[in-house]
Coordinates of N, CA and C in Angstrom, one line a residue:
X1 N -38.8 45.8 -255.8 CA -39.4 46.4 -254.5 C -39.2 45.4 -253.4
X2 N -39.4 44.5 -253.3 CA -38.9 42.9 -252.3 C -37.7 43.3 -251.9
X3 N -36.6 43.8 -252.5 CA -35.7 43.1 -252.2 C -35.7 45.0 -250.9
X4 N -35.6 46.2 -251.3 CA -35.9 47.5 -250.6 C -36.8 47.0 -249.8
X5 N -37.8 46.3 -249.4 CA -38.9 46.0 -248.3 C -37.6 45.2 -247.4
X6 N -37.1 44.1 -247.8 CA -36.3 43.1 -247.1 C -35.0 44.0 -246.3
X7 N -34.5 44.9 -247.1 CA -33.5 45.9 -246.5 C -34.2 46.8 -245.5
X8 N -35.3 47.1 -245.8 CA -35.9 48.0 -244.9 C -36.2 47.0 -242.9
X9 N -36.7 46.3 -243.4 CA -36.8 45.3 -242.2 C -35.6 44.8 -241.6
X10 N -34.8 45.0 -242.3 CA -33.1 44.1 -241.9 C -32.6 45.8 -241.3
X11 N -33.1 46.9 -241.6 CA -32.8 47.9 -240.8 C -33.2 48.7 -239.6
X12 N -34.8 48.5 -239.9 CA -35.5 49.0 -239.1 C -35.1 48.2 -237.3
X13 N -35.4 46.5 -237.7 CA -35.1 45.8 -236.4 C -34.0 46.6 -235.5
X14 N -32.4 46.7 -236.0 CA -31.8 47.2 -235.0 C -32.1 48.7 -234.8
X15 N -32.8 49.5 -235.5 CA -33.5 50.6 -235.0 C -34.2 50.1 -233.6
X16 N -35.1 49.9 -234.2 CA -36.2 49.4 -233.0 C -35.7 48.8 -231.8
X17 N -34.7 47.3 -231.5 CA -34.5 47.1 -230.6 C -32.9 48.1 -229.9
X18 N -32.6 49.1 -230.4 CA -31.9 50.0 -229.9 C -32.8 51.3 -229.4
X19 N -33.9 51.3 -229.8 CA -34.7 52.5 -229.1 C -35.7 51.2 -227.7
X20 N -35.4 50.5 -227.9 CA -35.8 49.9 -226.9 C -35.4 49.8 -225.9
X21 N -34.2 49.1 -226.5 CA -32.9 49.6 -224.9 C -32.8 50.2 -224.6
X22 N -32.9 51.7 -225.0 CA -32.3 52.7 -224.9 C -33.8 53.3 -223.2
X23 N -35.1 52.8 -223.9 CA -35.7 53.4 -223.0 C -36.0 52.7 -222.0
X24 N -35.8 51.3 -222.0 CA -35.6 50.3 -220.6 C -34.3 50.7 -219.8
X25 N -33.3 51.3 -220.0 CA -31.9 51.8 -219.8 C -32.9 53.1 -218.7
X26 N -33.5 54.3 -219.8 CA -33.6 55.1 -218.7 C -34.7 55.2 -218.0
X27 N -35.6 53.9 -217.6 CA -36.6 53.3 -217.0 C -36.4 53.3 -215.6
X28 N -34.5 52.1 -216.2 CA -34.1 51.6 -214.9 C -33.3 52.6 -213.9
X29 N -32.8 53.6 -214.9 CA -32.2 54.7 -214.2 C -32.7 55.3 -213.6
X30 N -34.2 55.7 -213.9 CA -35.7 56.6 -213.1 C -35.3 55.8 -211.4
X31 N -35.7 54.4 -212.0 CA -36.0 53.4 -210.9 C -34.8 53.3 -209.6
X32 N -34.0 53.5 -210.2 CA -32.3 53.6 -209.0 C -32.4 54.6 -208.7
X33 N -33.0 56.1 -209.1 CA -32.7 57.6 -209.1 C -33.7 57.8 -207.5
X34 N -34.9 57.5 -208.4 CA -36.0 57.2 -207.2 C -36.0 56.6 -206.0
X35 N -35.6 55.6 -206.0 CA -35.3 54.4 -204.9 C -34.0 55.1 -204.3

């Protein structure tokens, strides 16, 4: 089970910091659209 927890975390991160970008991306794009 360690070793499926350890895969899960080594997957999840580029999940996460790709939905991250993704919504600072159309944050900044609100922010240019607006302005």
């Amino acid at each position: 089970m360690a070793r499926f927890n350890v895969g899960g975390c080594a997957v999840s991160v580029p999940i996460l910091a790709s939905i991250v970008v993704s919504l600072v991306l159309t944050v900044v794009l609100n922010l240019m659209l607006n302005c």
